[in-house]
Coordinates of C-alpha atoms in Angstrom, one line a residue:
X21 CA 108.5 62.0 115.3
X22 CA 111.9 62.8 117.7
X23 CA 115.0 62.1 116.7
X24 CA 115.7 59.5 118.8
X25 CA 113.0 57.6 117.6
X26 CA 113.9 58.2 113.8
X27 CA 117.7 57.1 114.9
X28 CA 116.2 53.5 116.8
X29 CA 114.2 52.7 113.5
X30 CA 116.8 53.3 111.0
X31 CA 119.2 51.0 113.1
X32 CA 117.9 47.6 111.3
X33 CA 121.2 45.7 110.8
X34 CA 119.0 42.8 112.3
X35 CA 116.0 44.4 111.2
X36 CA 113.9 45.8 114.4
X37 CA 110.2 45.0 112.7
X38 CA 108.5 46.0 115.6
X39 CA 109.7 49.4 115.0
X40 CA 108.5 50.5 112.0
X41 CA 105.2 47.7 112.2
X42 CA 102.7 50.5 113.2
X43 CA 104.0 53.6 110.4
X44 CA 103.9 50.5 107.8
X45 CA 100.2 49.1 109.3
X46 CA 98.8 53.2 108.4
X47 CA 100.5 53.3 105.4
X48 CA 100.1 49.8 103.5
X49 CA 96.6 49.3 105.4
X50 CA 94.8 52.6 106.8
X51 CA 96.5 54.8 103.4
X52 CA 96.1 51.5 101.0
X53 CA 99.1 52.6 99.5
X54 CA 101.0 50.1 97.4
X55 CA 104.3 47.9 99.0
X56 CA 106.6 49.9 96.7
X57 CA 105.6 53.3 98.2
X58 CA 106.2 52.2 101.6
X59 CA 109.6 50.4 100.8
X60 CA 110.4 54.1 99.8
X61 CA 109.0 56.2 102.3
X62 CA 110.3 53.7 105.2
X63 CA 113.8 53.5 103.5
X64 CA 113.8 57.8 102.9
X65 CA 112.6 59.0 106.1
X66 CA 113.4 56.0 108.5
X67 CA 116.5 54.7 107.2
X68 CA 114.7 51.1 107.3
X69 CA 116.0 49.2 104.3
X70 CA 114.4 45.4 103.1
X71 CA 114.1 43.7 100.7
X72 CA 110.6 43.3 99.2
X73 CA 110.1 39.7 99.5
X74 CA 111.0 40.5 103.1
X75 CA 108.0 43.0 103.7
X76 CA 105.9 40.1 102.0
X77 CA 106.6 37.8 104.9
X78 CA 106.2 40.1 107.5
X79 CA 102.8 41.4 105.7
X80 CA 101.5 37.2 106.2
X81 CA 103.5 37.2 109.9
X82 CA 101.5 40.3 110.6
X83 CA 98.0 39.7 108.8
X84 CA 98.0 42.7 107.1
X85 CA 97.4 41.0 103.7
X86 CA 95.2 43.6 101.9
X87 CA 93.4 41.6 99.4
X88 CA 90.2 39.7 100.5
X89 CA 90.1 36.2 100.5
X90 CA 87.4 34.5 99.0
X91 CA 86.9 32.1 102.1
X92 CA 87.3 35.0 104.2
X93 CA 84.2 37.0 102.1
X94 CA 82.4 33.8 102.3
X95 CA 83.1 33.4 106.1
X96 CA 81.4 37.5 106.0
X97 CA 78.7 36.7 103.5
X98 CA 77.7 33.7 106.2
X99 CA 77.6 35.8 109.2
X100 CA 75.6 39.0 107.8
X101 CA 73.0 36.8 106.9
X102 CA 73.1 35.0 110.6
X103 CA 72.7 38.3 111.9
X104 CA 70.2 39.5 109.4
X105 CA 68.1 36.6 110.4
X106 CA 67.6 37.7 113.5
X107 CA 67.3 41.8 112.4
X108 CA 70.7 42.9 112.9
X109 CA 72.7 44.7 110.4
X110 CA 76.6 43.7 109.8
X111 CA 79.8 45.8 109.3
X112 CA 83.5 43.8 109.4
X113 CA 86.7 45.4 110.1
X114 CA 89.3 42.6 108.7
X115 CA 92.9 42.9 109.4
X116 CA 92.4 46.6 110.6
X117 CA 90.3 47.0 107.4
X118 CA 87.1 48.5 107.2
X119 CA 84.1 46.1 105.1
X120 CA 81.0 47.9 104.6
X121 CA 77.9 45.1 103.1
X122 CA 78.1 47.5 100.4
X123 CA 81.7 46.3 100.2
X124 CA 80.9 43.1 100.8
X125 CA 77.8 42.6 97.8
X126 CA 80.0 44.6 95.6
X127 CA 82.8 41.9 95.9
X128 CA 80.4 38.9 95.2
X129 CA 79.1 40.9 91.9
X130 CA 82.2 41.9 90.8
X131 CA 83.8 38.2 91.3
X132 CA 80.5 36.9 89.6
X133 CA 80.4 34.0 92.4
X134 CA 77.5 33.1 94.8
X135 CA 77.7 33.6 98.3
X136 CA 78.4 30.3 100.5
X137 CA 76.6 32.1 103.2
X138 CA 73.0 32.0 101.3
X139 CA 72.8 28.5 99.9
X140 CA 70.5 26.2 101.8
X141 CA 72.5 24.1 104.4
X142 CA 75.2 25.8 104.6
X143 CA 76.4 25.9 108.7
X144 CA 76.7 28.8 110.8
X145 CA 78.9 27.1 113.1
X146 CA 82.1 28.3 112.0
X147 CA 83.8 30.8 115.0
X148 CA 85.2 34.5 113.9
X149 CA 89.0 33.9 113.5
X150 CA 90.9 36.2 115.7
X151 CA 91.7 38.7 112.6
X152 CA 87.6 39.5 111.6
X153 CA 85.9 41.9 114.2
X154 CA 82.3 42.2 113.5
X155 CA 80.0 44.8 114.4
X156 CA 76.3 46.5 114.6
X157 CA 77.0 49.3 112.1
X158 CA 75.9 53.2 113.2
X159 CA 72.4 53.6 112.8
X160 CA 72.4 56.4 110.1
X161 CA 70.3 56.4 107.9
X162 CA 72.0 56.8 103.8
X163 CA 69.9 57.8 100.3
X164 CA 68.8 54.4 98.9
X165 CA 67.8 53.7 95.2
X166 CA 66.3 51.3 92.8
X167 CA 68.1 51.5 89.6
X168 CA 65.7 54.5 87.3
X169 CA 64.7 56.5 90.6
X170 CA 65.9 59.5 91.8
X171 CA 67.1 59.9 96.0
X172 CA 64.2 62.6 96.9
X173 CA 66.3 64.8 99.2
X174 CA 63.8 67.5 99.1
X175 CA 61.8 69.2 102.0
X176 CA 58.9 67.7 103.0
X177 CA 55.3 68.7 102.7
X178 CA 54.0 66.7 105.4
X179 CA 53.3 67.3 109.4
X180 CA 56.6 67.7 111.2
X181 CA 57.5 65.7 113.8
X182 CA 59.3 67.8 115.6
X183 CA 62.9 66.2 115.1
X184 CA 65.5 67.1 113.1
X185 CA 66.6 63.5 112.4
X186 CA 65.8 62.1 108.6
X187 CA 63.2 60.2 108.6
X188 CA 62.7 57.3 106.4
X189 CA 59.1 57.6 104.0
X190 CA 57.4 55.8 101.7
X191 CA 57.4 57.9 98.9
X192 CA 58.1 56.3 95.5
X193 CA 56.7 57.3 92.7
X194 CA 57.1 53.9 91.0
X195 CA 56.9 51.4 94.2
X196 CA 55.7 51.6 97.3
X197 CA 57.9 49.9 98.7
X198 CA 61.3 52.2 97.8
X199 CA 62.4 54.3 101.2
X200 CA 64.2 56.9 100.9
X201 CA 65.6 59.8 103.2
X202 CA 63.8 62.9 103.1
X203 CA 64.9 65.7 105.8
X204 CA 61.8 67.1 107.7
X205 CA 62.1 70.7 109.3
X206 CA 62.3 70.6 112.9
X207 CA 58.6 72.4 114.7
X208 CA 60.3 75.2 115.6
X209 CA 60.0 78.9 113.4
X210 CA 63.7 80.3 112.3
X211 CA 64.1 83.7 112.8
X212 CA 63.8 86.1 109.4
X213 CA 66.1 89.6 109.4
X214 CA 64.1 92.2 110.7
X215 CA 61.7 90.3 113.0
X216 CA 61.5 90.9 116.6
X217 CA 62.7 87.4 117.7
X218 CA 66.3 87.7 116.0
X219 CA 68.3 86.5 119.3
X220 CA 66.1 83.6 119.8
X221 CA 65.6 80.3 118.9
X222 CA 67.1 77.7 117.3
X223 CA 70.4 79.2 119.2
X224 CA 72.9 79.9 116.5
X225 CA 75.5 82.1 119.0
X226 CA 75.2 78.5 121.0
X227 CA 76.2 76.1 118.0
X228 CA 78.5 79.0 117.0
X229 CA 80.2 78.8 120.9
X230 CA 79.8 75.0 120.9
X231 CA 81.9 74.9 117.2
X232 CA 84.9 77.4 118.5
X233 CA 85.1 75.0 121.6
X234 CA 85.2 71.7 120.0
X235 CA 87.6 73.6 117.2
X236 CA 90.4 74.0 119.7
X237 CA 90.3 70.7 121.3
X238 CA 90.8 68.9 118.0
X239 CA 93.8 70.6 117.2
X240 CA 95.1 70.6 121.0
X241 CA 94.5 66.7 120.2
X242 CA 96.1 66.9 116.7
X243 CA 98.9 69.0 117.4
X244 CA 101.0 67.1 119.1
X245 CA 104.0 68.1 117.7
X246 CA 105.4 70.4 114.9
X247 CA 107.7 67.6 113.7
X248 CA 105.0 64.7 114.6
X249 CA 102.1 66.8 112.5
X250 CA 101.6 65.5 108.7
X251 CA 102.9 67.6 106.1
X252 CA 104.0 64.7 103.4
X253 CA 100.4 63.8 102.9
X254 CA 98.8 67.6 102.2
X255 CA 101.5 68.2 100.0
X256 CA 101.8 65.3 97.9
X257 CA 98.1 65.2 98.0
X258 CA 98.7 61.3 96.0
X259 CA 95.0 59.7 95.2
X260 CA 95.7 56.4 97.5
X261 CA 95.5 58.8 100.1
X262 CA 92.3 58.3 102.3
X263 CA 91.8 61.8 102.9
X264 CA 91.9 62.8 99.4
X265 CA 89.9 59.8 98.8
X266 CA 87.4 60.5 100.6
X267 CA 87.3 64.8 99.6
X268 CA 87.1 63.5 96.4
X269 CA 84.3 61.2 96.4
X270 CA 82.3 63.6 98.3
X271 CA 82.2 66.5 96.8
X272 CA 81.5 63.7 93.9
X273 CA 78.5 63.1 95.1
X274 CA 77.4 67.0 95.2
X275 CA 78.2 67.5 91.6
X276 CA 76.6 64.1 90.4
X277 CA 72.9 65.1 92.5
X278 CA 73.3 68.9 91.2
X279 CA 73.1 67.4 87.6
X280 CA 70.3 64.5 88.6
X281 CA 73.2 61.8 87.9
X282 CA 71.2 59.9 90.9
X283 CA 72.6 56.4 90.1
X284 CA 76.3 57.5 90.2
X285 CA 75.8 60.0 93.1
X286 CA 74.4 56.9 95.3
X287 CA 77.6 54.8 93.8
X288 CA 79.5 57.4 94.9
X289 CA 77.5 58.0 98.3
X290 CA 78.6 54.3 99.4
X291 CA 82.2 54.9 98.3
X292 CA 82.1 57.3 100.6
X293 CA 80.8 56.1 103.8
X294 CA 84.0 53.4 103.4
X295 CA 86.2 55.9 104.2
X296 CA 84.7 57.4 106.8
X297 CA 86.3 55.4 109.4
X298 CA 89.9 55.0 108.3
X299 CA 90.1 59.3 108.2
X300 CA 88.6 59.4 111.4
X301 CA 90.9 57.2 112.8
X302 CA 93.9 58.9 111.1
X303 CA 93.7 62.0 113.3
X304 CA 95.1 64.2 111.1
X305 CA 94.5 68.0 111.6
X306 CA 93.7 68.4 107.7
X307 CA 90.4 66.5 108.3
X308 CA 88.4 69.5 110.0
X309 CA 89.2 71.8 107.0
X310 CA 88.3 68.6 104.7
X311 CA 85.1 68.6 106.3
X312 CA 84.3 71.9 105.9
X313 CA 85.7 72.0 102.0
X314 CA 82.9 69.2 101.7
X315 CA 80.5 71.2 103.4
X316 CA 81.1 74.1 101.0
X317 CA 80.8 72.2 98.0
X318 CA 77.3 70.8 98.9
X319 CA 76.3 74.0 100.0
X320 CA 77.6 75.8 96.4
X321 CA 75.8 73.0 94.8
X322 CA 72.5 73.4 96.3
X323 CA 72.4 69.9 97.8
X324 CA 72.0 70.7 101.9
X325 CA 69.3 68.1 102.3
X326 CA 71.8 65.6 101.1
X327 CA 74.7 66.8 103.6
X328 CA 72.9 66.1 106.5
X329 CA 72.8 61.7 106.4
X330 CA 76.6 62.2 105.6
X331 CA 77.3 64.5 108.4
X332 CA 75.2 62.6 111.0
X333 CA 76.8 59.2 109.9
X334 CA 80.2 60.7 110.3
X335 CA 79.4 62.0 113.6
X336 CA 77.7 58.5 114.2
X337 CA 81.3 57.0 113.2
X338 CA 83.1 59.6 114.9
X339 CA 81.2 58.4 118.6
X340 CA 81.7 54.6 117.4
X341 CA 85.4 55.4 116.5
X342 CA 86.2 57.4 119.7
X343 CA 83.2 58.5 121.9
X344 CA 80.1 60.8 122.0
X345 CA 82.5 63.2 123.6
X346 CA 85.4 63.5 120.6
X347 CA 85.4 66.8 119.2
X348 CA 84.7 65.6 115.5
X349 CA 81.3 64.4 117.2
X350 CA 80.2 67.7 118.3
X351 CA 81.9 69.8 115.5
X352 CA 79.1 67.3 113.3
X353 CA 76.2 67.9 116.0
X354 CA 77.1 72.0 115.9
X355 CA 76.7 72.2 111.8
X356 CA 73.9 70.1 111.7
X357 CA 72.3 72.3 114.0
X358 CA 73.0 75.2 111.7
X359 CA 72.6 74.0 108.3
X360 CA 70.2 77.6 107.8
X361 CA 73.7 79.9 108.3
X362 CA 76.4 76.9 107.6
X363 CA 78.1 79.3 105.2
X364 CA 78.5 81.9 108.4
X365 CA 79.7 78.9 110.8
X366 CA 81.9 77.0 108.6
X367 CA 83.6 81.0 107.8
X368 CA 83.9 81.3 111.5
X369 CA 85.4 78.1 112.5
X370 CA 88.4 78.3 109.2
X371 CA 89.2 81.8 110.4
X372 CA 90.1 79.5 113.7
X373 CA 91.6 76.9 112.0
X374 CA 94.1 79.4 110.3
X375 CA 94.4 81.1 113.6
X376 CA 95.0 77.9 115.4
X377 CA 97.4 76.6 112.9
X378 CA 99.7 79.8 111.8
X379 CA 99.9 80.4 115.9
X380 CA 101.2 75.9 116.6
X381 CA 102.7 75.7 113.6
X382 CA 103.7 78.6 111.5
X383 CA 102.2 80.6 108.3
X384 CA 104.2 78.7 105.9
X385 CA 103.3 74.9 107.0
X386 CA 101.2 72.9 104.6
X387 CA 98.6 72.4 107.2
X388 CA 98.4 75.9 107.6
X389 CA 98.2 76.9 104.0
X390 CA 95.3 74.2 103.4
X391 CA 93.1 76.1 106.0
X392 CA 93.4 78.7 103.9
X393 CA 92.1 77.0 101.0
X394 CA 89.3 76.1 102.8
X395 CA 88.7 79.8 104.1
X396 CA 89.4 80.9 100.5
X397 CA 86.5 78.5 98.9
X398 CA 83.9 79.1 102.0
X399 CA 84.4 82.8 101.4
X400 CA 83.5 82.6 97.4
X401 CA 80.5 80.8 97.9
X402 CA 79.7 83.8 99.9
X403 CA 80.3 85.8 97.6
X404 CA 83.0 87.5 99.8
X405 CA 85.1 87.8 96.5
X406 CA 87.4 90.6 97.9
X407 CA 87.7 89.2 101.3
X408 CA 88.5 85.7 99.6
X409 CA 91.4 87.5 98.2
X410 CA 92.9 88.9 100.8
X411 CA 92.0 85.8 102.8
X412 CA 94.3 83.2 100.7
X413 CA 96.7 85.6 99.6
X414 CA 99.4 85.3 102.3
X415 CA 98.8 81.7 101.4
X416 CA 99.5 82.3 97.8
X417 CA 102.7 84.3 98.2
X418 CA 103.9 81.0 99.8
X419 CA 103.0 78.5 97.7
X420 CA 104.5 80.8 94.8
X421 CA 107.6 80.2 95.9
X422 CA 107.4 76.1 95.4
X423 CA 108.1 74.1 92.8
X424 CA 104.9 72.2 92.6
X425 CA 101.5 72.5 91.3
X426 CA 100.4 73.4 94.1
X427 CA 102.0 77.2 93.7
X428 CA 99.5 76.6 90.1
X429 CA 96.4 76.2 91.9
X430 CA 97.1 79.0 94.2
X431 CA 97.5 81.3 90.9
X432 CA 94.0 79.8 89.6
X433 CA 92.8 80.7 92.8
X434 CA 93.9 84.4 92.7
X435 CA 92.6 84.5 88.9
X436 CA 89.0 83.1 90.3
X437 CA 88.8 86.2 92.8
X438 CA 89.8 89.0 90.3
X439 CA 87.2 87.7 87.7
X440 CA 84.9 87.5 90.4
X441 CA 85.6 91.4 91.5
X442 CA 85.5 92.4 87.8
X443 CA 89.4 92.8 87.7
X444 CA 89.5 91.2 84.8
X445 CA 92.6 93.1 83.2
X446 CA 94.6 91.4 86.0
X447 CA 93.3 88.0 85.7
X448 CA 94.4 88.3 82.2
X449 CA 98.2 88.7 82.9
X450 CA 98.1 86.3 85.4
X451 CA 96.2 83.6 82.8
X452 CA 99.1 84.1 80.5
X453 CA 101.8 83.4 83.3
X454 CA 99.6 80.4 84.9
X455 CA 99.8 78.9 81.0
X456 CA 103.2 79.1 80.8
X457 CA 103.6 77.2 84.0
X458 CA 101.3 74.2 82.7
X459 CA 103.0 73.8 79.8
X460 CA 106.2 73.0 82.2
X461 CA 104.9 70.1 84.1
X462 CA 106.1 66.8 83.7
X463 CA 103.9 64.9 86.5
X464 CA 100.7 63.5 84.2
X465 CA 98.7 63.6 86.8
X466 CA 99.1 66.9 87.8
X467 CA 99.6 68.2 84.6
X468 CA 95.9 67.2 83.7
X469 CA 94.3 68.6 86.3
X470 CA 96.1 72.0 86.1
X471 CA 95.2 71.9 81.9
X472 CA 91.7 71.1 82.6
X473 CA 92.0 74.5 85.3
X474 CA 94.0 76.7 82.7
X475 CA 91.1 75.9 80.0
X476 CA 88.2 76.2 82.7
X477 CA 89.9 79.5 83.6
X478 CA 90.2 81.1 80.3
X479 CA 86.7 79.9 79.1
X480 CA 85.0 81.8 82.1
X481 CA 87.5 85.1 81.3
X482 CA 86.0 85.0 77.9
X483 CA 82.5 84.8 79.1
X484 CA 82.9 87.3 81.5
X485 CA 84.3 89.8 78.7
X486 CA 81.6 88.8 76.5
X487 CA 84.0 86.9 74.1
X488 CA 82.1 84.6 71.6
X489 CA 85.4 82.5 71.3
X490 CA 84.2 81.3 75.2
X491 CA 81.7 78.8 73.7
X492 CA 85.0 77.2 72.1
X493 CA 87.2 77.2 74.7
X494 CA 84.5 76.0 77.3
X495 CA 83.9 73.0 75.0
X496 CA 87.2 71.9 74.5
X497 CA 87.7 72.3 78.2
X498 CA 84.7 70.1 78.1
X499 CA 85.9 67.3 76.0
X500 CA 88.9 67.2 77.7
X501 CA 87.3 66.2 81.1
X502 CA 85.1 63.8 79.0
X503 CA 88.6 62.4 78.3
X504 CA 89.9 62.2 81.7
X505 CA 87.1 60.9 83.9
X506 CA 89.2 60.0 86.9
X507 CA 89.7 63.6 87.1
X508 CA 87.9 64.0 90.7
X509 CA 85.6 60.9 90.3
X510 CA 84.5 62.3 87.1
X511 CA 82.6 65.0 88.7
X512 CA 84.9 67.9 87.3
X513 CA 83.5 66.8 83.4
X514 CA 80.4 67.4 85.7
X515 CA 81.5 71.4 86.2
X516 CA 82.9 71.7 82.5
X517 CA 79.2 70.9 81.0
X518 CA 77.6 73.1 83.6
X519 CA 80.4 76.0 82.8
X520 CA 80.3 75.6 78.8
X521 CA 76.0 75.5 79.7
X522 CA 76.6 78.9 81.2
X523 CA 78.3 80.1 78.8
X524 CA 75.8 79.3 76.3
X525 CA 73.1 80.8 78.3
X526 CA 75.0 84.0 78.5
X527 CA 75.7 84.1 74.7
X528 CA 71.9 85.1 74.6
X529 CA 71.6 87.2 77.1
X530 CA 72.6 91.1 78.0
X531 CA 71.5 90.5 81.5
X532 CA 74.6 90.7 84.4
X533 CA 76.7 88.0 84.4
X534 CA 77.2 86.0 87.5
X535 CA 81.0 84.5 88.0
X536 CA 81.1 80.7 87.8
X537 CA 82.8 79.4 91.2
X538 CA 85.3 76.8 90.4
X539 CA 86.1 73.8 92.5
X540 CA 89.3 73.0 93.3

């Protein structure tokens, strides 16, 4: 944001609203963050100062009440079964709020009260107040479950039909009647190294081209300015931000179908789609490497089949958001095209990303330095261990210079790619240091995420060294994620049973050992 603009909003002797109604509508509303992070934020980097019974009365003046109404959900509940009636399916965007009928059921079972809507007699004559936008949702299919059953994502043994769209089957082993999505090879024969036919179809150098094009014009669109590009959020990385939100339930749903946790993966799976819009609508650079971080993680977790309804609904969302031609759309259309080599793609198009970024914004910006996360994770799943680390560490040598946790997940990062390589000597100095750092944290949150990390860490550099005392490290690292499931939606408790499993497995084993990829 100019200066100028900075220097109109904190002039509020008679309190300019208008001003500052939009930056408090994306964070109260789009960010659901709570009224007394705003006041703060508003009053630090704005200069705006009120009171907070003011903000109440311009939250009713504007309608930006976040909590639903009962006669409001009632009003919804009325109208979805209107429109079921007659075959269509209902989403509700209320007060710039986004109301899935996941979100909608979910708020009559949790409330324990019956739906106005359904009872016999009730009138559908009621018109949509000016503040509830209904719409036909994107027609994408998602993994649906009966409670006991488990979403069959697997390849199909049946005829193709020659499309590369799920298609919905009857397939339940306990009813007939369960659909669920199961992802059907397209007709035509992918290539195999060392045939004759390498250059030819299904086109990867085209989906590659089409990737790097649609790349740059979502950052030319997201760029708009170095001062005007967000670097509060990436940093702070606070759970009531969407982004994280929505990185976090994701790769949720990876670690919950990699361990056949189906009911909480689809829990998860419809958490998800809720954000979908608000990040897309956010237009924040970070969401192209969030994207691909999510791809990664599915891919690391052996759970493609499951990637592809979640990418076409957010390329679905991204045309219904914007338009079939918004580079989010075709960045979605060029990995679904390439889910055979997405590890080689989503490499490609983070090397641009980090090109892209360090060239608009500088090496040392947050934006910058979360691309090369993202590199960093998309080249261990590789298995590019030394390439990893020379990857991320210009990005390291940064972030060792700040005084938050992120410089400690940096330093776990480094300590991954050394075990990795074998260097273990190295990774051992550097545990000892990283430790030392933990201990000095005073923010809970962070503090047990980074302990979780510093007993994950030294778990794995015992098992690598063939330390018995690994078992015993890797299960207190265990039971201390059992004690702190809101770490990552409770899917890192998820990685600590599959690490300390490993472990275990190794214990009775001389064959080579294989490094465990953490996920960050």
């Amino acid at each position: 944001m100019s200066n100028s603009r900075a220097k109109s909003i904190s002039s509020n002797e008679s309190h300019d609203w208008d001003s500052i109604k939009d930056i408090f509508a994306t964070l109260y509303v789009t960010e659901d963050r709570p009224l007394r992070e705003v006041r703060a934020i508003l009053a630090e980097k704005y200069g705006f100062n009120a009171t907070e019974r003011m903000y109440k009365r311009r939250i009713n003046h504007w309608q930006l009440d976040k909590n639903n109404k009962e006669e409001e959900m009632q009003f919804l509940a009325q109208k979805s079964a209107e429109r079921a009636a007659i075959g269509k399916r209902s989403a509700f965007r209320v007060r710039n709020r986004e109301i899935t009928q996941a979100a909608l059921d979910h708020y009559f079972k949790r409330k324990k009260i019956s739906k106005v809507g359904s009872r016999k007699g009730s009138s559908g004559d009621a018109s949509t107040p000016p503040h509830i936008v209904c719409y036909t949702p994107p027609d994408t299919p998602t993994p649906e479950t009966s409670e006991g059953s488990s979403p069959d994502f697997a390849p199909s043994d049946t005829p193709s039909t020659g499309s590369d769209e799920p298609i919905l089957i009857d397939s339940s082993p306990t009813s007939s009647a369960l659909q669920v999505a199961r992802y059907r090879p397209p007709q035509e024969k992918y290539w195999l190294p060392g045939s004759p036919n390498q250059l030819e179809s299904p086109g990867h150098f085209k989906s590659m081209e089409i990737l790097l094009s649609a790349t740059q014009d979502f950052f030319q669109s997201t760029l708009i300015a170095k001062d005007g590009v967000d670097a509060y959020h990436v940093t702070q990385q606070a759970m009531s931000w969407n982004m994280r939100k929505f990185y976090v339930l994701a790769n949720s749903v990876a670690s919950y179908m990699s361990e056949g946790s189906w009911q909480e993966a689809q829990t998860a799976y419809g958490q998800t789609l809720e954000h979908v819009g608000p990040v897309l609508r956010d237009r924040n650079p970070i969401l192209f490497v969030c994207l691909l971080q999510i791809c990664c993680k599915f891919l690391k977790d052996g759970q493609l089949p499951a990637l592809r309804p979640l990418l076409q609904l957010v390329r679905a969302m991204a045309a219904h958001v914007h338009s079939v031609s918004h580079s989010m759309h075709i960045i979605c259309g060029a990995l679904l095209e390439s889910m055979d080599m997405l590890a080689d793609i989503m490499t490609m198009g983070l090397f641009q990303a980090v090109d892209i970024l360090k060239f608009r914004l500088g090496m040392e910006h947050p934006q910058t330095c979360a691309a090369g996360r993202g590199l960093h994770a998309t080249l261990m799943v590789s298995h590019d261990y030394a390439g990893a680390l020379k990857a991320f560490q210009p990005v390291a040598d940064i972030e060792a210079r700040l005084a938050n946790a992120m410089r400690l997940e940096s330093r776990f990062r480094i300590i991954g790619s050394l075990m990795a390589m074998g260097n273990l000597h190295q990774a051992r100095i550097l545990i000892e240091e990283a430790q030392v750092m933990v201990d000095t944290l005073e923010n809970p949150e962070q503090k047990a995420q980074l302990t979780l990390g510093a007993l994950s860490t030294r778990g794995e550099w015992l098992r690598l060294s063939r330390d018995p005392r690994a078992i015993a490290v890797l299960s207190e690292a265990y039971e201390f994620a059992k004690a702190h499931t809101w770490l990552h939606n409770g899917s890192w408790s998820l990685n600590a049973r599959r690490a300390l499993r490993m472990a275990k497995n190794s214990a009775l084993s001389d064959a080579p050992l294989v490094p465990f990829i953490y996920w960050f």
